[in-house]
mmCIF file of C-alpha atoms in Angstrom:
data_model
loop_
_atom_site.group_PDB
_atom_site.id
_atom_site.type_symbol
_atom_site.label_atom_id
_atom_site.label_comp_id
_atom_site.label_asym_id
_atom_site.label_seq_id
_atom_site.Cartn_x
_atom_site.Cartn_y
_atom_site.Cartn_z
ATOM 1 C CA MET S 450 1.953 -3.779 -6.278
ATOM 2 C CA ILE S 451 -0.954 -3.485 -3.766
ATOM 3 C CA ILE S 452 -3.369 -0.518 -3.992
ATOM 4 C CA GLU S 453 -6.125 0.149 -1.533
ATOM 5 C CA PHE S 454 -9.055 1.949 -3.177
ATOM 6 C CA ASP S 455 -9.848 4.985 -0.979
ATOM 7 C CA ASN S 456 -12.576 6.629 -3.011
ATOM 8 C CA ASP S 457 -16.317 6.705 -2.298
ATOM 9 C CA THR S 458 -17.136 6.899 -6.048
ATOM 10 C CA LYS S 459 -17.730 3.629 -7.864
ATOM 11 C CA THR S 460 -15.018 3.679 -10.456
ATOM 12 C CA ARG S 461 -14.629 1.001 -13.123
ATOM 13 C CA LEU S 462 -11.703 -1.335 -12.515
ATOM 14 C CA ASP S 463 -10.246 -0.994 -16.067
ATOM 15 C CA LEU S 464 -10.507 2.820 -15.906
ATOM 16 C CA PHE S 465 -8.806 2.978 -12.504
ATOM 17 C CA ILE S 466 -5.883 0.754 -13.527
ATOM 18 C CA ALA S 467 -5.395 2.458 -16.905
ATOM 19 C CA GLN S 468 -5.150 5.865 -15.248
ATOM 20 C CA HIS S 469 -2.975 4.600 -12.423
ATOM 21 C CA LEU S 470 -0.476 2.991 -14.811
ATOM 22 C CA SER S 471 -0.899 5.426 -17.738
ATOM 23 C CA TYR S 472 -1.651 2.645 -20.161
ATOM 24 C CA ASN S 473 -4.351 2.408 -22.851
ATOM 25 C CA ARG S 474 -7.657 1.298 -21.358
ATOM 26 C CA SER S 475 -8.278 -1.409 -23.999
ATOM 27 C CA LYS S 476 -4.846 -2.943 -23.342
ATOM 28 C CA ILE S 477 -5.447 -2.883 -19.577
ATOM 29 C CA ALA S 478 -8.794 -4.622 -20.164
ATOM 30 C CA LYS S 479 -6.902 -7.525 -21.754
ATOM 31 C CA CYS S 480 -4.549 -7.683 -18.781
ATOM 32 C CA ILE S 481 -7.524 -7.795 -16.381
ATOM 33 C CA GLU S 482 -9.106 -10.572 -18.401
ATOM 34 C CA SER S 483 -5.804 -12.441 -18.289
ATOM 35 C CA GLY S 484 -5.838 -12.378 -14.460
ATOM 36 C CA PHE S 485 -2.974 -9.864 -14.026
ATOM 37 C CA VAL S 486 -5.148 -7.707 -11.767
ATOM 38 C CA LEU S 487 -6.876 -9.101 -8.659
ATOM 39 C CA VAL S 488 -9.441 -7.447 -6.448
ATOM 40 C CA ASN S 489 -9.549 -8.868 -2.893
ATOM 41 C CA ASN S 490 -7.596 -11.860 -4.257
ATOM 42 C CA LYS S 491 -10.167 -12.554 -7.007
ATOM 43 C CA ILE S 492 -10.299 -11.995 -10.762
ATOM 44 C CA GLN S 493 -13.012 -9.456 -11.602
ATOM 45 C CA LYS S 494 -14.628 -8.218 -14.799
ATOM 46 C CA THR S 495 -13.201 -5.092 -16.437
ATOM 47 C CA SER S 496 -16.493 -3.314 -15.632
ATOM 48 C CA TYR S 497 -16.318 -4.167 -11.919
ATOM 49 C CA LYS S 498 -17.122 -1.015 -9.848
ATOM 50 C CA LEU S 499 -14.563 -0.546 -7.161
ATOM 51 C CA LYS S 500 -15.676 0.024 -3.583
ATOM 52 C CA LYS S 501 -13.926 1.811 -0.741
ATOM 53 C CA GLN S 502 -11.260 -0.342 0.942
ATOM 54 C CA ASP S 503 -11.087 -2.808 -1.988
ATOM 55 C CA LYS S 504 -7.537 -4.197 -2.169
ATOM 56 C CA ILE S 505 -6.217 -4.310 -5.694
ATOM 57 C CA GLU S 506 -3.160 -6.440 -6.526
ATOM 58 C CA VAL S 507 -1.453 -5.445 -9.794
ATOM 59 C CA LEU S 508 0.988 -7.949 -11.203
ATOM 60 C CA LEU S 509 3.164 -5.332 -12.843
ATOM 61 C CA ASP S 510 5.840 -7.639 -14.214
ATOM 62 C CA LYS S 511 3.237 -9.735 -16.006
ATOM 63 C CA ILE S 512 1.445 -6.673 -17.340
ATOM 64 C CA GLU S 513 4.624 -5.121 -18.702
ATOM 65 C CA SER S 514 5.843 -8.382 -20.188
ATOM 66 C CA PHE S 515 2.440 -8.817 -21.839
ATOM 67 C CA LEU S 516 2.275 -5.218 -23.181
ATOM 68 C CA ASN S 517 5.996 -4.903 -24.043
ATOM 69 C CA PRO S 518 7.077 -8.416 -25.006
ATOM 70 C CA SER S 519 10.230 -7.503 -26.962
ATOM 71 C CA LYS S 520 11.435 -4.397 -25.102
ATOM 72 C CA THR S 521 14.656 -4.372 -23.138
ATOM 73 C CA LEU S 522 16.125 -1.477 -21.228
ATOM 74 C CA VAL S 523 19.195 0.073 -22.820
ATOM 75 C CA PRO S 524 21.634 2.002 -20.552
ATOM 76 C CA TYR S 525 21.774 5.718 -21.289
ATOM 77 C CA ASP S 526 24.949 7.642 -20.506
ATOM 78 C CA PHE S 527 23.360 10.698 -18.895
ATOM 79 C CA SER S 528 24.775 12.720 -15.976
ATOM 80 C CA LEU S 529 22.222 12.521 -13.140
ATOM 81 C CA ASN S 530 22.089 15.230 -10.488
ATOM 82 C CA ILE S 531 22.170 13.189 -7.277
ATOM 83 C CA VAL S 532 21.035 15.129 -4.245
ATOM 84 C CA PHE S 533 21.311 12.229 -1.757
ATOM 85 C CA GLU S 534 21.933 8.503 -1.878
ATOM 86 C CA ASP S 535 22.803 5.538 0.277
ATOM 87 C CA ASP S 536 22.365 1.762 -0.072
ATOM 88 C CA SER S 537 18.586 1.919 0.047
ATOM 89 C CA LEU S 538 17.533 4.946 -1.998
ATOM 90 C CA ALA S 539 18.535 8.006 -3.951
ATOM 91 C CA VAL S 540 17.003 11.476 -4.353
ATOM 92 C CA ILE S 541 17.629 13.157 -7.692
ATOM 93 C CA ASN S 542 16.923 16.498 -9.289
ATOM 94 C CA LYS S 543 15.383 15.543 -12.615
ATOM 95 C CA PRO S 544 15.864 18.033 -15.473
ATOM 96 C CA LYS S 545 13.184 19.227 -17.885
ATOM 97 C CA ASN S 546 12.770 17.361 -21.220
ATOM 98 C CA LEU S 547 13.470 13.955 -19.726
ATOM 99 C CA LEU S 548 10.841 11.241 -19.665
ATOM 100 C CA VAL S 549 10.865 9.160 -16.457
ATOM 101 C CA HIS S 550 10.321 5.762 -18.092
ATOM 102 C CA PRO S 551 10.184 4.365 -21.637
ATOM 103 C CA THR S 552 7.047 5.075 -23.676
ATOM 104 C CA LYS S 553 6.042 4.883 -27.348
ATOM 105 C CA PHE S 554 7.557 8.373 -27.693
ATOM 106 C CA ASP S 555 11.026 7.461 -26.363
ATOM 107 C CA ASP S 556 12.205 4.046 -25.259
ATOM 108 C CA ASN S 557 15.967 4.489 -24.608
ATOM 109 C CA LYS S 558 16.725 8.049 -23.493
ATOM 110 C CA THR S 559 14.696 8.233 -20.310
ATOM 111 C CA LEU S 560 15.471 8.560 -16.616
ATOM 112 C CA VAL S 561 15.070 4.822 -16.250
ATOM 113 C CA ASN S 562 17.718 4.196 -18.922
ATOM 114 C CA ALA S 563 20.055 6.641 -17.112
ATOM 115 C CA LEU S 564 19.436 4.837 -13.816
ATOM 116 C CA ILE S 565 20.305 1.500 -15.510
ATOM 117 C CA TYR S 566 23.546 3.056 -16.792
ATOM 118 C CA ARG S 567 24.475 4.221 -13.297
ATOM 119 C CA TYR S 568 23.220 1.402 -11.085
ATOM 120 C CA GLY S 569 22.908 -1.619 -13.397
ATOM 121 C CA ASN S 570 20.737 -4.266 -11.845
ATOM 122 C CA ASN S 571 21.010 -2.798 -8.358
ATOM 123 C CA LEU S 572 17.492 -1.342 -8.455
ATOM 124 C CA THR S 573 14.207 -2.778 -7.280
ATOM 125 C CA THR S 574 11.726 -3.868 -9.968
ATOM 126 C CA LEU S 575 8.735 -4.058 -7.686
ATOM 127 C CA GLY S 576 7.295 -1.031 -9.541
ATOM 128 C CA GLY S 577 7.625 -2.966 -12.824
ATOM 129 C CA ILE S 578 10.425 -4.413 -14.894
ATOM 130 C CA MET S 579 10.312 -1.427 -17.252
ATOM 131 C CA ARG S 580 10.358 1.029 -14.281
ATOM 132 C CA PRO S 581 13.256 -0.103 -12.027
ATOM 133 C CA GLY S 582 13.696 2.195 -9.054
ATOM 134 C CA ILE S 583 10.701 4.373 -9.836
ATOM 135 C CA VAL S 584 8.468 5.090 -6.835
ATOM 136 C CA HIS S 585 6.671 8.129 -8.203
ATOM 137 C CA ARG S 586 6.791 10.082 -11.484
ATOM 138 C CA LEU S 587 7.162 13.566 -12.862
ATOM 139 C CA ASP S 588 5.976 14.702 -16.266
ATOM 140 C CA LYS S 589 8.603 15.018 -19.000
ATOM 141 C CA ASN S 590 8.839 18.831 -18.679
ATOM 142 C CA THR S 591 8.362 19.007 -14.927
ATOM 143 C CA ALA S 592 11.750 19.332 -13.268
ATOM 144 C CA GLY S 593 12.823 18.599 -9.693
ATOM 145 C CA LEU S 594 13.119 16.161 -6.798
ATOM 146 C CA MET S 595 12.269 12.490 -7.118
ATOM 147 C CA MET S 596 12.763 9.472 -4.881
ATOM 148 C CA ILE S 597 14.484 6.390 -6.349
ATOM 149 C CA ALA S 598 14.318 3.045 -4.553
ATOM 150 C CA LYS S 599 17.234 0.667 -4.783
ATOM 151 C CA THR S 600 15.851 -2.212 -2.740
ATOM 152 C CA ASP S 601 12.494 -3.946 -2.501
ATOM 153 C CA ALA S 602 12.208 -2.965 1.173
ATOM 154 C CA ALA S 603 12.820 0.683 0.334
ATOM 155 C CA TYR S 604 10.243 0.618 -2.513
ATOM 156 C CA LYS S 605 7.524 -0.940 -0.309
ATOM 157 C CA ASN S 606 8.144 1.551 2.455
ATOM 158 C CA LEU S 607 8.303 4.659 0.295
ATOM 159 C CA ALA S 608 5.280 3.651 -1.788
ATOM 160 C CA CYS S 609 3.371 3.113 1.477
ATOM 161 C CA GLN S 610 4.355 6.579 2.753
ATOM 162 C CA ILE S 611 3.083 8.153 -0.490
ATOM 163 C CA ARG S 612 -0.105 6.062 -0.410
ATOM 164 C CA GLU S 613 -0.812 6.883 3.245
ATOM 165 C CA LYS S 614 0.043 10.567 2.645
ATOM 166 C CA LYS S 615 2.990 10.487 5.084
ATOM 167 C CA ALA S 616 5.497 11.689 2.486
ATOM 168 C CA LYS S 617 5.247 15.402 1.618
ATOM 169 C CA ARG S 618 5.706 16.569 -1.986
ATOM 170 C CA LYS S 619 5.585 20.235 -2.745
ATOM 171 C CA TYR S 620 5.859 22.038 -6.064
ATOM 172 C CA LEU S 621 6.268 25.579 -7.328
ATOM 173 C CA ALA S 622 4.455 26.772 -10.398
ATOM 174 C CA ILE S 623 4.282 30.007 -12.321
ATOM 175 C CA ALA S 624 0.551 30.121 -12.943
ATOM 176 C CA LEU S 625 -1.184 32.603 -15.237
ATOM 177 C CA GLY S 626 -3.756 35.178 -14.151
ATOM 178 C CA GLN S 627 -4.604 37.147 -11.034
ATOM 179 C CA PHE S 628 -5.495 35.032 -8.014
ATOM 180 C CA ASN S 629 -8.368 36.481 -5.988
ATOM 181 C CA GLN S 630 -7.945 33.747 -3.377
ATOM 182 C CA LYS S 631 -4.462 33.501 -1.910
ATOM 183 C CA GLU S 632 -4.779 29.868 -0.877
ATOM 184 C CA GLY S 633 -7.184 27.043 -1.256
ATOM 185 C CA ILE S 634 -7.881 23.374 -1.967
ATOM 186 C CA ILE S 635 -8.773 21.935 -5.362
ATOM 187 C CA ASP S 636 -10.735 18.760 -4.798
ATOM 188 C CA LYS S 637 -11.805 17.527 -8.250
ATOM 189 C CA PRO S 638 -11.654 13.947 -9.576
ATOM 190 C CA LEU S 639 -9.692 13.431 -12.855
ATOM 191 C CA VAL S 640 -10.274 11.289 -15.931
ATOM 192 C CA HIS S 641 -8.594 11.041 -19.320
ATOM 193 C CA TYR S 642 -9.909 13.612 -21.799
ATOM 194 C CA ILE S 643 -12.157 11.734 -24.273
ATOM 195 C CA ASN S 644 -9.837 9.391 -26.226
ATOM 196 C CA ASN S 645 -6.622 11.291 -25.360
ATOM 197 C CA ASN S 646 -4.184 8.956 -23.575
ATOM 198 C CA VAL S 647 -2.264 11.921 -22.144
ATOM 199 C CA LYS S 648 -4.468 14.836 -21.281
ATOM 200 C CA MET S 649 -6.638 14.770 -18.138
ATOM 201 C CA THR S 650 -9.796 16.606 -17.391
ATOM 202 C CA ILE S 651 -12.274 17.006 -14.507
ATOM 203 C CA ALA S 652 -14.498 13.943 -14.222
ATOM 204 C CA GLU S 653 -18.276 13.953 -14.236
ATOM 205 C CA ASN S 654 -20.950 11.551 -13.031
ATOM 206 C CA ASN S 655 -18.803 10.163 -10.148
ATOM 207 C CA GLU S 656 -16.248 8.650 -12.562
ATOM 208 C CA GLY S 657 -12.494 9.126 -12.452
ATOM 209 C CA LEU S 658 -9.928 9.177 -9.674
ATOM 210 C CA SER S 659 -10.104 11.392 -6.595
ATOM 211 C CA ALA S 660 -7.525 14.174 -6.735
ATOM 212 C CA LEU S 661 -6.669 16.729 -4.049
ATOM 213 C CA THR S 662 -4.246 19.666 -4.435
ATOM 214 C CA CYS S 663 -3.520 22.407 -1.864
ATOM 215 C CA TYR S 664 -2.208 25.728 -3.189
ATOM 216 C CA LYS S 665 -0.787 28.914 -1.759
ATOM 217 C CA VAL S 666 0.174 32.062 -3.655
ATOM 218 C CA ILE S 667 3.708 33.058 -2.730
ATOM 219 C CA ASP S 668 4.044 36.150 -4.954
ATOM 220 C CA GLN S 669 1.447 37.782 -7.219
ATOM 221 C CA TYR S 670 2.665 39.604 -10.317
ATOM 222 C CA LYS S 671 0.746 41.306 -13.095
ATOM 223 C CA GLY S 672 -0.657 38.432 -15.135
ATOM 224 C CA ALA S 673 1.068 35.620 -13.282
ATOM 225 C CA ALA S 674 1.809 34.290 -9.826
ATOM 226 C CA LEU S 675 4.372 32.128 -8.073
ATOM 227 C CA VAL S 676 2.318 29.391 -6.434
ATOM 228 C CA GLU S 677 3.253 26.618 -3.983
ATOM 229 C CA LEU S 678 1.300 23.396 -4.353
ATOM 230 C CA GLU S 679 1.184 20.325 -2.183
ATOM 231 C CA LEU S 680 -0.080 17.005 -3.531
ATOM 232 C CA LYS S 681 -2.365 14.929 -1.342
ATOM 233 C CA THR S 682 -2.866 12.456 -4.211
ATOM 234 C CA GLY S 683 -0.554 11.711 -7.156
ATOM 235 C CA ARG S 684 -2.660 11.574 -10.349
ATOM 236 C CA THR S 685 -1.357 12.051 -13.890
ATOM 237 C CA HIS S 686 -1.044 15.799 -14.673
ATOM 238 C CA GLN S 687 -2.832 16.546 -11.411
ATOM 239 C CA ILE S 688 -1.449 20.026 -10.772
ATOM 240 C CA ARG S 689 -1.618 21.015 -14.448
ATOM 241 C CA ALA S 690 -5.275 19.938 -14.858
ATOM 242 C CA HIS S 691 -6.349 21.310 -11.492
ATOM 243 C CA LEU S 692 -4.850 24.785 -12.090
ATOM 244 C CA ALA S 693 -6.330 24.906 -15.567
ATOM 245 C CA SER S 694 -9.730 23.991 -14.093
ATOM 246 C CA ILE S 695 -9.700 27.160 -11.975
ATOM 247 C CA ASN S 696 -8.537 29.308 -14.947
ATOM 248 C CA HIS S 697 -4.917 29.567 -13.795
ATOM 249 C CA PRO S 698 -3.003 27.238 -16.161
ATOM 250 C CA VAL S 699 0.746 26.764 -15.680
ATOM 251 C CA PHE S 700 2.823 29.160 -17.739
ATOM 252 C CA GLY S 701 3.902 27.516 -21.037
ATOM 253 C CA ASP S 702 1.546 24.530 -20.718
ATOM 254 C CA SER S 703 0.183 24.221 -24.277
ATOM 255 C CA LEU S 704 -1.715 20.982 -23.496
ATOM 256 C CA TYR S 705 -3.872 22.874 -20.923
ATOM 257 C CA LYS S 706 -4.377 26.043 -23.088
ATOM 258 C CA ALA S 707 -1.922 28.328 -21.318
ATOM 259 C CA LYS S 708 -1.273 30.273 -24.547
ATOM 260 C CA SER S 709 -4.785 31.762 -24.512
ATOM 261 C CA PHE S 710 -3.949 33.390 -21.117
ATOM 262 C CA LEU S 711 -0.602 34.920 -22.061
ATOM 263 C CA ARG S 712 -0.363 38.688 -21.814
ATOM 264 C CA ASN S 713 1.283 40.737 -24.569
ATOM 265 C CA GLU S 714 4.409 41.339 -22.525
ATOM 266 C CA PHE S 715 4.997 37.591 -22.152
ATOM 267 C CA TYR S 716 4.944 36.752 -25.859
ATOM 268 C CA ASN S 717 8.786 36.812 -26.230
ATOM 269 C CA LEU S 718 9.287 34.533 -23.273
ATOM 270 C CA LYS S 719 9.773 31.098 -24.825
ATOM 271 C CA THR S 720 9.741 28.105 -22.532
ATOM 272 C CA GLN S 721 9.885 24.361 -22.981
ATOM 273 C CA GLU S 722 6.299 23.754 -21.962
ATOM 274 C CA GLN S 723 5.076 24.085 -18.341
ATOM 275 C CA LEU S 724 6.908 25.933 -15.562
ATOM 276 C CA LEU S 725 6.400 23.417 -12.810
ATOM 277 C CA GLN S 726 9.083 22.570 -10.312
ATOM 278 C CA SER S 727 9.147 19.730 -7.716
ATOM 279 C CA TYR S 728 11.165 21.646 -5.102
ATOM 280 C CA TYR S 729 10.457 19.937 -1.743
ATOM 281 C CA LEU S 730 10.429 16.344 -0.488
ATOM 282 C CA SER S 731 10.064 15.034 3.012
ATOM 283 C CA PHE S 732 9.772 11.385 4.114
ATOM 284 C CA ASN S 733 11.044 8.892 6.656
ATOM 285 C CA HIS S 734 14.080 6.814 5.737
ATOM 286 C CA PRO S 735 12.762 3.277 4.995
ATOM 287 C CA ILE S 736 15.403 1.606 7.215
ATOM 288 C CA THR S 737 16.382 4.031 9.932
ATOM 289 C CA ASN S 738 13.061 5.916 10.095
ATOM 290 C CA GLU S 739 15.030 9.210 10.213
ATOM 291 C CA VAL S 740 13.101 12.145 8.785
ATOM 292 C CA LEU S 741 14.753 13.189 5.497
ATOM 293 C CA GLU S 742 13.958 16.645 4.121
ATOM 294 C CA PHE S 743 15.116 18.097 0.808
ATOM 295 C CA GLN S 744 14.457 21.498 -0.658
ATOM 296 C CA LEU S 745 16.005 22.895 -3.801
ATOM 297 C CA LYS S 746 17.463 26.387 -3.867
ATOM 298 C CA GLU S 747 16.276 28.707 -6.582
ATOM 299 C CA ASN S 748 19.468 28.372 -8.581
ATOM 300 C CA ASP S 749 18.775 24.582 -8.812
ATOM 301 C CA PHE S 750 15.427 25.173 -10.556
ATOM 302 C CA SER S 751 15.134 24.644 -14.364
ATOM 303 C CA GLU S 752 16.601 27.387 -16.599
ATOM 304 C CA ASP S 753 13.106 28.161 -17.960
ATOM 305 C CA PHE S 754 11.692 28.660 -14.457
ATOM 306 C CA ILE S 755 14.495 30.952 -13.370
ATOM 307 C CA LYS S 756 14.319 32.959 -16.599
ATOM 308 C CA VAL S 757 10.622 33.764 -16.312
ATOM 309 C CA LEU S 758 10.735 34.364 -12.576
ATOM 310 C CA ASN S 759 13.575 36.841 -13.059
ATOM 311 C CA PHE S 760 11.654 38.526 -15.849
ATOM 312 C CA LEU S 761 8.624 39.034 -13.646
ATOM 313 C CA ARG S 762 10.750 40.444 -10.823
ATOM 314 C CA SER S 763 12.862 42.697 -13.066
ATOM 315 C CA LYS S 764 9.795 44.382 -14.596
ATOM 316 C CA ASN S 765 8.792 45.422 -11.098
ATOM 317 C CA ILE S 766 5.174 44.477 -11.658
ATOM 318 C CA ASN S 767 4.647 42.960 -8.181
ATOM 319 C CA GLU S 768 1.170 43.920 -7.009
ATOM 320 C CA HIS S 769 1.293 43.495 -3.247
#
């Protein structure tokens, strides 16, 4: 995997790779020292400060074999919601409560295991031997559209479209609070929160990874809003951390302190964590170059999302 560093901030190599791959920083440091990460075709120290236009080569297969020496992927008989597919790729509607790839929390009932059950070895492993077919990720409790690459050519092309911001990814969130500004851009770099390997926070002192999210309020209700968000970068928990940073956490997101924002009338609305929906994808087909566009209808959203949205509408608390 080749990554071109596009940030003006001087970020440490080990920090950048750990955040990009969602691995423990100390483990990534060992991989860098072992020569599994190259910068401009050279082995660098873990403390190397990345510069704009540095080309980083990540030897994913070696990293994953090193970090997960005994793991094998077990097929998982799970019914996937296929929105589109051909010989090169597939687009799926991922449900809530499904991890994308094996982790220490679940190593055999993930989307990757379901893909192995359906496609066997007919998936590219350029994204890593433990992540066949995966071009981009969604959090466990974020539902919606994802691209799956079947071939190496498709993976390279789709990953390039994401990296060069040619692919469009839009989300809908039910965010808490009253928005004074109907649309805007959140441009705040992200870093892991202290020693937490999961939670992200806004970076200080020019550290962290650049992150850019555009948002637009679709409907404002009393105490919550339906918000469309477009990712310009794809960092871990980007939307969730960004919305929390402007005091509008995603409904149900306990990791980013959504509970402290809940109004009394919402207390009986139980959801399985965050109400975040990947509802729109647009990209060029990697072989034909045809523009492919996918948008979920509301009845294809997660049950939690539909339930809360209907509640807000039925109470007639719209404040236009």
